[in-house]
mmCIF file of N, CA and C in Angstrom:
data_model
loop_
_atom_site.group_PDB
_atom_site.id
_atom_site.type_symbol
_atom_site.label_atom_id
_atom_site.label_comp_id
_atom_site.label_asym_id
_atom_site.label_seq_id
_atom_site.Cartn_x
_atom_site.Cartn_y
_atom_site.Cartn_z
ATOM 1 N N MET A 248 -73.200 18.150 64.296
ATOM 2 C CA MET A 248 -72.186 17.279 64.862
ATOM 3 C C MET A 248 -72.181 17.359 66.383
ATOM 4 N N ARG A 249 -72.274 18.564 66.905
ATOM 5 C CA ARG A 249 -72.262 18.719 68.362
ATOM 6 C C ARG A 249 -73.518 18.140 68.998
ATOM 7 N N LYS A 250 -74.638 18.257 68.290
ATOM 8 C CA LYS A 250 -75.876 17.683 68.822
ATOM 9 C C LYS A 250 -75.770 16.170 68.912
ATOM 10 N N ARG A 251 -75.143 15.554 67.908
ATOM 11 C CA ARG A 251 -74.950 14.101 67.939
ATOM 12 C C ARG A 251 -74.038 13.699 69.083
ATOM 13 N N LEU A 252 -72.997 14.488 69.310
ATOM 14 C CA LEU A 252 -72.072 14.185 70.397
ATOM 15 C C LEU A 252 -72.776 14.266 71.745
ATOM 16 N N TRP A 253 -73.572 15.291 71.947
ATOM 17 C CA TRP A 253 -74.328 15.411 73.197
ATOM 18 C C TRP A 253 -75.329 14.266 73.349
ATOM 19 N N LEU A 254 -75.933 13.886 72.250
ATOM 20 C CA LEU A 254 -76.870 12.769 72.291
ATOM 21 C C LEU A 254 -76.152 11.474 72.675
ATOM 22 N N LEU A 255 -74.969 11.246 72.088
ATOM 23 C CA LEU A 255 -74.186 10.061 72.445
ATOM 24 C C LEU A 255 -73.742 10.101 73.904
ATOM 25 N N LEU A 256 -73.347 11.274 74.376
ATOM 26 C CA LEU A 256 -72.925 11.396 75.772
ATOM 27 C C LEU A 256 -74.073 11.131 76.747
ATOM 28 N N LEU A 257 -75.281 11.281 76.295
ATOM 29 C CA LEU A 257 -76.442 10.977 77.116
ATOM 30 C C LEU A 257 -76.886 9.521 76.961
ATOM 31 N N LEU A 258 -76.917 9.041 75.732
ATOM 32 C CA LEU A 258 -77.458 7.705 75.466
ATOM 33 C C LEU A 258 -76.517 6.568 75.868
ATOM 34 N N ILE A 259 -75.225 6.748 75.686
ATOM 35 C CA ILE A 259 -74.289 5.665 76.007
ATOM 36 C C ILE A 259 -74.315 5.324 77.505
ATOM 37 N N PRO A 260 -74.224 6.291 78.418
ATOM 38 C CA PRO A 260 -74.324 5.913 79.837
ATOM 39 C C PRO A 260 -75.669 5.286 80.205
ATOM 40 N N LEU A 261 -76.739 5.749 79.575
ATOM 41 C CA LEU A 261 -78.044 5.146 79.858
ATOM 42 C C LEU A 261 -78.090 3.698 79.374
ATOM 43 N N ALA A 262 -77.537 3.443 78.204
ATOM 44 C CA ALA A 262 -77.493 2.070 77.685
ATOM 45 C C ALA A 262 -76.592 1.185 78.552
ATOM 46 N N GLU A 263 -75.470 1.736 79.006
ATOM 47 C CA GLU A 263 -74.580 0.970 79.880
ATOM 48 C C GLU A 263 -75.257 0.652 81.217
ATOM 49 N N LEU A 264 -75.980 1.612 81.752
ATOM 50 C CA LEU A 264 -76.705 1.381 83.009
ATOM 51 C C LEU A 264 -77.749 0.294 82.829
ATOM 52 N N TYR A 265 -78.473 0.346 81.724
ATOM 53 C CA TYR A 265 -79.446 -0.695 81.433
ATOM 54 C C TYR A 265 -78.755 -2.049 81.312
ATOM 55 N N GLY A 266 -77.584 -2.064 80.665
ATOM 56 C CA GLY A 266 -76.816 -3.306 80.533
ATOM 57 C C GLY A 266 -76.369 -3.845 81.880
ATOM 58 N N PHE A 267 -75.917 -2.963 82.767
ATOM 59 C CA PHE A 267 -75.525 -3.387 84.116
ATOM 60 C C PHE A 267 -76.695 -4.024 84.855
ATOM 61 N N ILE A 268 -77.832 -3.356 84.784
ATOM 62 C CA ILE A 268 -79.018 -3.856 85.489
ATOM 63 C C ILE A 268 -79.454 -5.194 84.903
ATOM 64 N N TRP A 269 -79.485 -5.300 83.592
ATOM 65 C CA TRP A 269 -79.919 -6.536 82.939
ATOM 66 C C TRP A 269 -78.984 -7.694 83.270
ATOM 67 N N VAL A 270 -77.680 -7.468 83.151
ATOM 68 C CA VAL A 270 -76.710 -8.535 83.419
ATOM 69 C C VAL A 270 -76.709 -8.899 84.892
ATOM 70 N N SER A 271 -76.792 -7.913 85.777
ATOM 71 C CA SER A 271 -76.812 -8.229 87.214
ATOM 72 C C SER A 271 -78.080 -8.974 87.603
ATOM 73 N N HIS A 272 -79.170 -8.703 86.924
ATOM 74 C CA HIS A 272 -80.402 -9.454 87.175
ATOM 75 C C HIS A 272 -80.243 -10.888 86.677
ATOM 76 N N TRP A 273 -79.505 -11.051 85.580
ATOM 77 C CA TRP A 273 -79.326 -12.353 84.947
ATOM 78 C C TRP A 273 -78.321 -13.230 85.699
ATOM 79 N N ILE A 274 -77.140 -12.655 86.081
ATOM 80 C CA ILE A 274 -76.108 -13.476 86.723
ATOM 81 C C ILE A 274 -75.789 -13.064 88.152
ATOM 82 N N GLY A 275 -76.320 -11.956 88.619
ATOM 83 C CA GLY A 275 -76.051 -11.491 89.975
ATOM 84 C C GLY A 275 -75.126 -10.288 89.975
ATOM 85 N N ALA A 276 -75.247 -9.467 91.014
ATOM 86 C CA ALA A 276 -74.480 -8.219 91.077
ATOM 87 C C ALA A 276 -72.992 -8.472 91.262
ATOM 88 N N GLY A 277 -72.628 -9.405 92.129
ATOM 89 C CA GLY A 277 -71.216 -9.687 92.377
ATOM 90 C C GLY A 277 -70.502 -10.195 91.137
ATOM 91 N N LYS A 278 -71.139 -11.101 90.427
ATOM 92 C CA LYS A 278 -70.535 -11.630 89.203
ATOM 93 C C LYS A 278 -70.461 -10.567 88.114
ATOM 94 N N THR A 279 -71.421 -9.657 88.099
ATOM 95 C CA THR A 279 -71.400 -8.571 87.131
ATOM 96 C C THR A 279 -70.208 -7.656 87.378
ATOM 97 N N ILE A 280 -69.974 -7.303 88.627
ATOM 98 C CA ILE A 280 -68.827 -6.457 88.967
ATOM 99 C C ILE A 280 -67.526 -7.173 88.637
ATOM 100 N N LEU A 281 -67.456 -8.461 88.955
ATOM 101 C CA LEU A 281 -66.266 -9.245 88.632
ATOM 102 C C LEU A 281 -66.048 -9.312 87.124
ATOM 103 N N LEU A 282 -67.119 -9.457 86.369
ATOM 104 C CA LEU A 282 -67.023 -9.507 84.915
ATOM 105 C C LEU A 282 -66.513 -8.188 84.346
ATOM 106 N N ILE A 283 -66.975 -7.075 84.893
ATOM 107 C CA ILE A 283 -66.514 -5.756 84.444
ATOM 108 C C ILE A 283 -65.023 -5.588 84.730
ATOM 109 N N ILE A 284 -64.595 -5.982 85.923
ATOM 110 C CA ILE A 284 -63.172 -5.879 86.273
ATOM 111 C C ILE A 284 -62.341 -6.786 85.375
ATOM 112 N N LEU A 285 -62.832 -7.989 85.132
ATOM 113 C CA LEU A 285 -62.113 -8.950 84.300
ATOM 114 C C LEU A 285 -61.977 -8.453 82.854
ATOM 115 N N THR A 286 -63.045 -7.908 82.300
ATOM 116 C CA THR A 286 -62.960 -7.410 80.925
ATOM 117 C C THR A 286 -62.020 -6.208 80.837
ATOM 118 N N THR A 287 -61.964 -5.392 81.876
ATOM 119 C CA THR A 287 -61.041 -4.261 81.879
ATOM 120 C C THR A 287 -59.598 -4.747 81.896
ATOM 121 N N LEU A 288 -59.301 -5.740 82.732
ATOM 122 C CA LEU A 288 -57.937 -6.267 82.815
ATOM 123 C C LEU A 288 -57.527 -6.978 81.528
ATOM 124 N N ILE A 289 -58.414 -7.790 80.986
ATOM 125 C CA ILE A 289 -58.115 -8.478 79.727
ATOM 126 C C ILE A 289 -57.956 -7.462 78.599
ATOM 127 N N GLY A 290 -58.802 -6.471 78.577
ATOM 128 C CA GLY A 290 -58.710 -5.441 77.554
ATOM 129 C C GLY A 290 -57.422 -4.644 77.633
ATOM 130 N N ALA A 291 -56.986 -4.307 78.848
ATOM 131 C CA ALA A 291 -55.729 -3.576 79.003
ATOM 132 C C ALA A 291 -54.550 -4.413 78.522
ATOM 133 N N ALA A 292 -54.555 -5.703 78.863
ATOM 134 C CA ALA A 292 -53.475 -6.586 78.416
ATOM 135 C C ALA A 292 -53.500 -6.754 76.900
ATOM 136 N N MET A 293 -54.672 -6.903 76.343
ATOM 137 C CA MET A 293 -54.806 -7.063 74.896
ATOM 138 C C MET A 293 -54.379 -5.800 74.158
ATOM 139 N N MET A 294 -54.745 -4.649 74.716
ATOM 140 C CA MET A 294 -54.363 -3.384 74.110
ATOM 141 C C MET A 294 -52.843 -3.234 74.123
ATOM 142 N N GLN A 295 -52.214 -3.596 75.213
ATOM 143 C CA GLN A 295 -50.765 -3.495 75.314
ATOM 144 C C GLN A 295 -50.082 -4.423 74.309
ATOM 145 N N PHE A 296 -50.552 -5.658 74.218
ATOM 146 C CA PHE A 296 -49.961 -6.623 73.294
ATOM 147 C C PHE A 296 -50.140 -6.185 71.845
ATOM 148 N N GLU A 297 -51.367 -5.849 71.480
ATOM 149 C CA GLU A 297 -51.653 -5.450 70.101
ATOM 150 C C GLU A 297 -50.979 -4.123 69.753
ATOM 151 N N GLY A 298 -50.904 -3.214 70.714
ATOM 152 C CA GLY A 298 -50.231 -1.942 70.470
ATOM 153 C C GLY A 298 -48.757 -2.133 70.167
ATOM 154 N N ARG A 299 -48.110 -2.983 70.938
ATOM 155 C CA ARG A 299 -46.694 -3.268 70.671
ATOM 156 C C ARG A 299 -46.508 -3.942 69.318
ATOM 157 N N LYS A 300 -47.427 -4.816 68.987
ATOM 158 C CA LYS A 300 -47.345 -5.505 67.700
ATOM 159 C C LYS A 300 -47.509 -4.524 66.537
ATOM 160 N N VAL A 301 -48.442 -3.610 66.651
ATOM 161 C CA VAL A 301 -48.677 -2.616 65.600
ATOM 162 C C VAL A 301 -47.464 -1.702 65.461
ATOM 163 N N ILE A 302 -46.884 -1.281 66.581
ATOM 164 C CA ILE A 302 -45.704 -0.404 66.529
ATOM 165 C C ILE A 302 -44.532 -1.133 65.880
ATOM 166 N N ALA A 303 -44.333 -2.400 66.239
ATOM 167 C CA ALA A 303 -43.238 -3.179 65.639
ATOM 168 C C ALA A 303 -43.453 -3.354 64.140
ATOM 169 N N ASP A 304 -44.683 -3.627 63.742
ATOM 170 C CA ASP A 304 -44.974 -3.782 62.309
ATOM 171 C C ASP A 304 -44.761 -2.467 61.549
ATOM 172 N N ALA A 305 -45.147 -1.359 62.161
ATOM 173 C CA ALA A 305 -44.953 -0.051 61.519
ATOM 174 C C ALA A 305 -43.463 0.253 61.378
ATOM 175 N N LYS A 306 -42.682 -0.056 62.404
ATOM 176 C CA LYS A 306 -41.228 0.154 62.316
ATOM 177 C C LYS A 306 -40.617 -0.699 61.218
ATOM 178 N N ASN A 307 -41.066 -1.952 61.103
ATOM 179 C CA ASN A 307 -40.559 -2.823 60.045
ATOM 180 C C ASN A 307 -40.872 -2.270 58.661
ATOM 181 N N GLU A 308 -42.085 -1.747 58.488
ATOM 182 C CA GLU A 308 -42.451 -1.173 57.191
ATOM 183 C C GLU A 308 -41.618 0.070 56.888
ATOM 184 N N MET A 309 -41.383 0.903 57.903
ATOM 185 C CA MET A 309 -40.569 2.099 57.673
ATOM 186 C C MET A 309 -39.122 1.733 57.373
ATOM 187 N N ASN A 310 -38.597 0.691 58.021
ATOM 188 C CA ASN A 310 -37.235 0.243 57.739
ATOM 189 C C ASN A 310 -37.095 -0.285 56.317
ATOM 190 N N ARG A 311 -38.181 -0.821 55.768
ATOM 191 C CA ARG A 311 -38.172 -1.300 54.381
ATOM 192 C C ARG A 311 -38.449 -0.175 53.387
ATOM 193 N N GLY A 312 -38.640 1.042 53.895
ATOM 194 C CA GLY A 312 -38.873 2.188 53.023
ATOM 195 C C GLY A 312 -40.318 2.353 52.600
ATOM 196 N N GLN A 313 -41.226 1.711 53.277
ATOM 197 C CA GLN A 313 -42.653 1.811 52.938
ATOM 198 C C GLN A 313 -43.357 2.731 53.929
ATOM 199 N N MET A 314 -44.439 3.325 53.476
ATOM 200 C CA MET A 314 -45.257 4.171 54.337
ATOM 201 C C MET A 314 -46.197 3.286 55.137
ATOM 202 N N PRO A 315 -46.198 3.378 56.474
ATOM 203 C CA PRO A 315 -47.033 2.488 57.290
ATOM 204 C C PRO A 315 -48.456 3.017 57.472
ATOM 205 N N GLY A 316 -49.145 3.328 56.383
ATOM 206 C CA GLY A 316 -50.489 3.903 56.469
ATOM 207 C C GLY A 316 -51.490 2.993 57.144
ATOM 208 N N ARG A 317 -51.521 1.739 56.727
ATOM 209 C CA ARG A 317 -52.472 0.791 57.314
ATOM 210 C C ARG A 317 -52.164 0.562 58.794
ATOM 211 N N LYS A 318 -50.887 0.503 59.119
ATOM 212 C CA LYS A 318 -50.489 0.280 60.512
ATOM 213 C C LYS A 318 -50.837 1.479 61.384
ATOM 214 N N MET A 319 -50.798 2.671 60.786
ATOM 215 C CA MET A 319 -51.191 3.861 61.546
ATOM 216 C C MET A 319 -52.679 3.813 61.875
ATOM 217 N N LEU A 320 -53.478 3.375 60.909
ATOM 218 C CA LEU A 320 -54.908 3.227 61.180
ATOM 219 C C LEU A 320 -55.155 2.124 62.207
ATOM 220 N N ASP A 321 -54.371 1.041 62.123
ATOM 221 C CA ASP A 321 -54.483 -0.013 63.129
ATOM 222 C C ASP A 321 -54.137 0.515 64.513
ATOM 223 N N GLY A 322 -53.087 1.323 64.587
ATOM 224 C CA GLY A 322 -52.698 1.912 65.860
ATOM 225 C C GLY A 322 -53.780 2.806 66.432
ATOM 226 N N LEU A 323 -54.439 3.562 65.560
ATOM 227 C CA LEU A 323 -55.542 4.412 65.996
ATOM 228 C C LEU A 323 -56.701 3.571 66.520
ATOM 229 N N CYS A 324 -57.000 2.479 65.822
ATOM 230 C CA CYS A 324 -58.077 1.589 66.268
ATOM 231 C C CYS A 324 -57.738 0.939 67.608
ATOM 232 N N VAL A 325 -56.492 0.493 67.766
ATOM 233 C CA VAL A 325 -56.085 -0.139 69.025
ATOM 234 C C VAL A 325 -56.150 0.870 70.167
ATOM 235 N N PHE A 326 -55.697 2.092 69.926
ATOM 236 C CA PHE A 326 -55.741 3.114 70.968
ATOM 237 C C PHE A 326 -57.175 3.427 71.377
ATOM 238 N N PHE A 327 -58.036 3.645 70.395
ATOM 239 C CA PHE A 327 -59.428 3.980 70.690
ATOM 240 C C PHE A 327 -60.150 2.795 71.348
ATOM 241 N N GLY A 328 -59.888 1.587 70.833
ATOM 242 C CA GLY A 328 -60.495 0.394 71.426
ATOM 243 C C GLY A 328 -60.028 0.165 72.845
ATOM 244 N N GLY A 329 -58.741 0.371 73.093
ATOM 245 C CA GLY A 329 -58.226 0.228 74.457
ATOM 246 C C GLY A 329 -58.823 1.246 75.402
ATOM 247 N N SER A 330 -59.028 2.448 74.911
ATOM 248 C CA SER A 330 -59.668 3.476 75.728
ATOM 249 C C SER A 330 -61.095 3.078 76.081
ATOM 250 N N LEU A 331 -61.801 2.502 75.124
ATOM 251 C CA LEU A 331 -63.168 2.046 75.402
ATOM 252 C C LEU A 331 -63.177 0.877 76.384
ATOM 253 N N LEU A 332 -62.153 0.028 76.327
ATOM 254 C CA LEU A 332 -62.097 -1.108 77.249
ATOM 255 C C LEU A 332 -61.839 -0.669 78.683
ATOM 256 N N LEU A 333 -61.218 0.471 78.868
ATOM 257 C CA LEU A 333 -60.965 0.956 80.221
ATOM 258 C C LEU A 333 -62.194 1.606 80.848
ATOM 259 N N ILE A 334 -63.170 1.939 80.030
ATOM 260 C CA ILE A 334 -64.423 2.503 80.528
ATOM 261 C C ILE A 334 -65.314 1.337 80.961
ATOM 262 N N PRO A 335 -65.815 1.352 82.188
ATOM 263 C CA PRO A 335 -66.661 0.230 82.604
ATOM 264 C C PRO A 335 -67.993 0.223 81.857
ATOM 265 N N GLY A 336 -68.330 -0.924 81.318
ATOM 266 C CA GLY A 336 -69.585 -1.078 80.602
ATOM 267 C C GLY A 336 -69.485 -2.187 79.584
ATOM 268 N N PHE A 337 -70.602 -2.779 79.269
ATOM 269 C CA PHE A 337 -70.605 -3.918 78.357
ATOM 270 C C PHE A 337 -70.613 -3.482 76.894
ATOM 271 N N ILE A 338 -71.328 -2.437 76.581
ATOM 272 C CA ILE A 338 -71.393 -1.971 75.201
ATOM 273 C C ILE A 338 -70.034 -1.426 74.766
ATOM 274 N N THR A 339 -69.416 -0.610 75.611
ATOM 275 C CA THR A 339 -68.094 -0.085 75.281
ATOM 276 C C THR A 339 -67.057 -1.205 75.224
ATOM 277 N N ASP A 340 -67.226 -2.239 76.039
ATOM 278 C CA ASP A 340 -66.299 -3.375 76.001
ATOM 279 C C ASP A 340 -66.425 -4.152 74.692
ATOM 280 N N ILE A 341 -67.636 -4.351 74.233
ATOM 281 C CA ILE A 341 -67.834 -5.078 72.975
ATOM 282 C C ILE A 341 -67.207 -4.300 71.819
ATOM 283 N N ILE A 342 -67.464 -3.005 71.754
ATOM 284 C CA ILE A 342 -66.887 -2.186 70.693
ATOM 285 C C ILE A 342 -65.367 -2.133 70.839
ATOM 286 N N GLY A 343 -64.885 -2.004 72.070
ATOM 287 C CA GLY A 343 -63.450 -1.950 72.314
ATOM 288 C C GLY A 343 -62.740 -3.230 71.909
ATOM 289 N N PHE A 344 -63.313 -4.383 72.264
ATOM 290 C CA PHE A 344 -62.697 -5.653 71.877
ATOM 291 C C PHE A 344 -62.669 -5.826 70.364
ATOM 292 N N THR A 345 -63.729 -5.402 69.687
ATOM 293 C CA THR A 345 -63.729 -5.541 68.231
ATOM 294 C C THR A 345 -62.734 -4.585 67.573
ATOM 295 N N LEU A 346 -62.439 -3.453 68.216
ATOM 296 C CA LEU A 346 -61.427 -2.549 67.691
ATOM 297 C C LEU A 346 -60.015 -3.067 67.938
ATOM 298 N N VAL A 347 -59.804 -3.744 69.042
ATOM 299 C CA VAL A 347 -58.463 -4.230 69.387
ATOM 300 C C VAL A 347 -58.162 -5.557 68.698
ATOM 301 N N PHE A 348 -59.155 -6.401 68.534
ATOM 302 C CA PHE A 348 -58.945 -7.727 67.949
ATOM 303 C C PHE A 348 -58.648 -7.588 66.453
ATOM 304 N N PRO A 349 -57.540 -8.174 65.970
ATOM 305 C CA PRO A 349 -57.111 -7.947 64.576
ATOM 306 C C PRO A 349 -58.111 -8.390 63.503
ATOM 307 N N LEU A 350 -58.852 -9.448 63.728
ATOM 308 C CA LEU A 350 -59.767 -9.945 62.694
ATOM 309 C C LEU A 350 -60.965 -9.029 62.475
ATOM 310 N N THR A 351 -61.423 -8.375 63.513
ATOM 311 C CA THR A 351 -62.569 -7.478 63.370
ATOM 312 C C THR A 351 -62.142 -6.029 63.164
ATOM 313 N N ARG A 352 -60.891 -5.726 63.433
ATOM 314 C CA ARG A 352 -60.377 -4.367 63.257
ATOM 315 C C ARG A 352 -60.455 -3.927 61.794
ATOM 316 N N VAL A 353 -60.409 -4.882 60.881
ATOM 317 C CA VAL A 353 -60.452 -4.585 59.446
ATOM 318 C C VAL A 353 -61.716 -3.823 59.088
ATOM 319 N N LEU A 354 -62.834 -4.158 59.696
ATOM 320 C CA LEU A 354 -64.103 -3.476 59.401
ATOM 321 C C LEU A 354 -64.032 -1.999 59.770
ATOM 322 N N TYR A 355 -63.464 -1.717 60.931
ATOM 323 C CA TYR A 355 -63.331 -0.331 61.367
ATOM 324 C C TYR A 355 -62.320 0.418 60.511
ATOM 325 N N ARG A 356 -61.245 -0.272 60.146
ATOM 326 C CA ARG A 356 -60.203 0.363 59.337
ATOM 327 C C ARG A 356 -60.775 0.781 57.982
ATOM 328 N N ARG A 357 -61.584 -0.066 57.381
ATOM 329 C CA ARG A 357 -62.209 0.280 56.096
ATOM 330 C C ARG A 357 -63.110 1.506 56.235
ATOM 331 N N PHE A 358 -63.920 1.518 57.287
ATOM 332 C CA PHE A 358 -64.805 2.657 57.536
ATOM 333 C C PHE A 358 -63.994 3.931 57.762
ATOM 334 N N LEU A 359 -62.950 3.821 58.566
ATOM 335 C CA LEU A 359 -62.115 4.980 58.877
ATOM 336 C C LEU A 359 -61.403 5.490 57.633
ATOM 337 N N LEU A 360 -60.923 4.589 56.804
ATOM 338 C CA LEU A 360 -60.243 4.987 55.570
ATOM 339 C C LEU A 360 -61.197 5.699 54.619
ATOM 340 N N LYS A 361 -62.410 5.178 54.467
ATOM 341 C CA LYS A 361 -63.398 5.833 53.605
ATOM 342 C C LYS A 361 -63.778 7.207 54.153
ATOM 343 N N TRP A 362 -63.908 7.311 55.476
ATOM 344 C CA TRP A 362 -64.256 8.585 56.101
ATOM 345 C C TRP A 362 -63.144 9.602 55.878
ATOM 346 N N LEU A 363 -61.874 9.174 56.059
ATOM 347 C CA LEU A 363 -60.754 10.080 55.843
ATOM 348 C C LEU A 363 -60.659 10.530 54.392
ATOM 349 N N GLU A 364 -60.861 9.601 53.454
ATOM 350 C CA GLU A 364 -60.825 9.960 52.038
ATOM 351 C C GLU A 364 -61.903 10.983 51.702
ATOM 352 N N LYS A 365 -63.096 10.777 52.242
ATOM 353 C CA LYS A 365 -64.198 11.704 51.989
ATOM 354 C C LYS A 365 -63.882 13.093 52.554
ATOM 355 N N LYS A 366 -63.352 13.121 53.768
ATOM 356 C CA LYS A 366 -63.021 14.407 54.393
ATOM 357 C C LYS A 366 -61.885 15.117 53.653
ATOM 358 N N MET A 367 -60.918 14.369 53.166
ATOM 359 C CA MET A 367 -59.806 14.982 52.437
ATOM 360 C C MET A 367 -60.274 15.521 51.088
ATOM 361 N N LYS A 368 -61.193 14.810 50.424
ATOM 362 C CA LYS A 368 -61.720 15.296 49.142
ATOM 363 C C LYS A 368 -62.536 16.560 49.327
ATOM 364 N N ASN A 369 -63.291 16.627 50.424
ATOM 365 C CA ASN A 369 -64.099 17.814 50.710
ATOM 366 C C ASN A 369 -63.254 18.989 51.177
ATOM 367 N N GLY A 370 -62.038 18.712 51.618
ATOM 368 C CA GLY A 370 -61.194 19.762 52.168
ATOM 369 C C GLY A 370 -61.487 20.039 53.628
ATOM 370 N N SER A 371 -62.199 19.129 54.278
ATOM 371 C CA SER A 371 -62.540 19.306 55.691
ATOM 372 C C SER A 371 -61.363 19.035 56.605
ATOM 373 N N ILE A 372 -60.413 18.242 56.138
ATOM 374 C CA ILE A 372 -59.233 17.909 56.934
ATOM 375 C C ILE A 372 -58.032 18.619 56.329
ATOM 376 N N THR A 373 -57.322 19.329 57.149
ATOM 377 C CA THR A 373 -56.103 19.977 56.683
ATOM 378 C C THR A 373 -54.929 19.456 57.495
ATOM 379 N N PHE A 374 -53.798 19.357 56.852
ATOM 380 C CA PHE A 374 -52.593 18.894 57.506
ATOM 381 C C PHE A 374 -51.671 20.085 57.704
ATOM 382 N N ARG A 375 -51.109 20.187 58.882
ATOM 383 C CA ARG A 375 -50.191 21.269 59.186
ATOM 384 C C ARG A 375 -48.858 20.697 59.617
ATOM 385 N N ARG A 376 -47.823 21.315 59.139
ATOM 386 C CA ARG A 376 -46.480 20.921 59.552
ATOM 387 C C ARG A 376 -45.989 21.908 60.581
ATOM 388 N N PHE A 377 -45.341 21.393 61.573
ATOM 389 C CA PHE A 377 -44.791 22.276 62.626
ATOM 390 C C PHE A 377 -43.303 22.375 62.488
#
């Protein structure tokens, strides 16, 4: 697991650098910088809007006496996607937008739910009460 993390920490910046160079060659350096700033601002606004929506939906479910499990996973996706949108880069922006956007968030939520179920069955995840 740690080897994969180190590999990702090396490969993601290299891929982002390649993306910067490719896009700046294609549309110009100034427009590339403007595009990065624009995607960061749009992503921050989208994260704020979707985050508030997820929190409101979770509160509504709790007020009705239901467990907001799906909304909690949505909140996790919005948080992680928003964090990726704040990192400058095109690859992280694409992944971040798909995590924040409700129509594509379903794919990540399914993956995350299956991963959590697998970890809970294996006993790899433990819950502690404080």
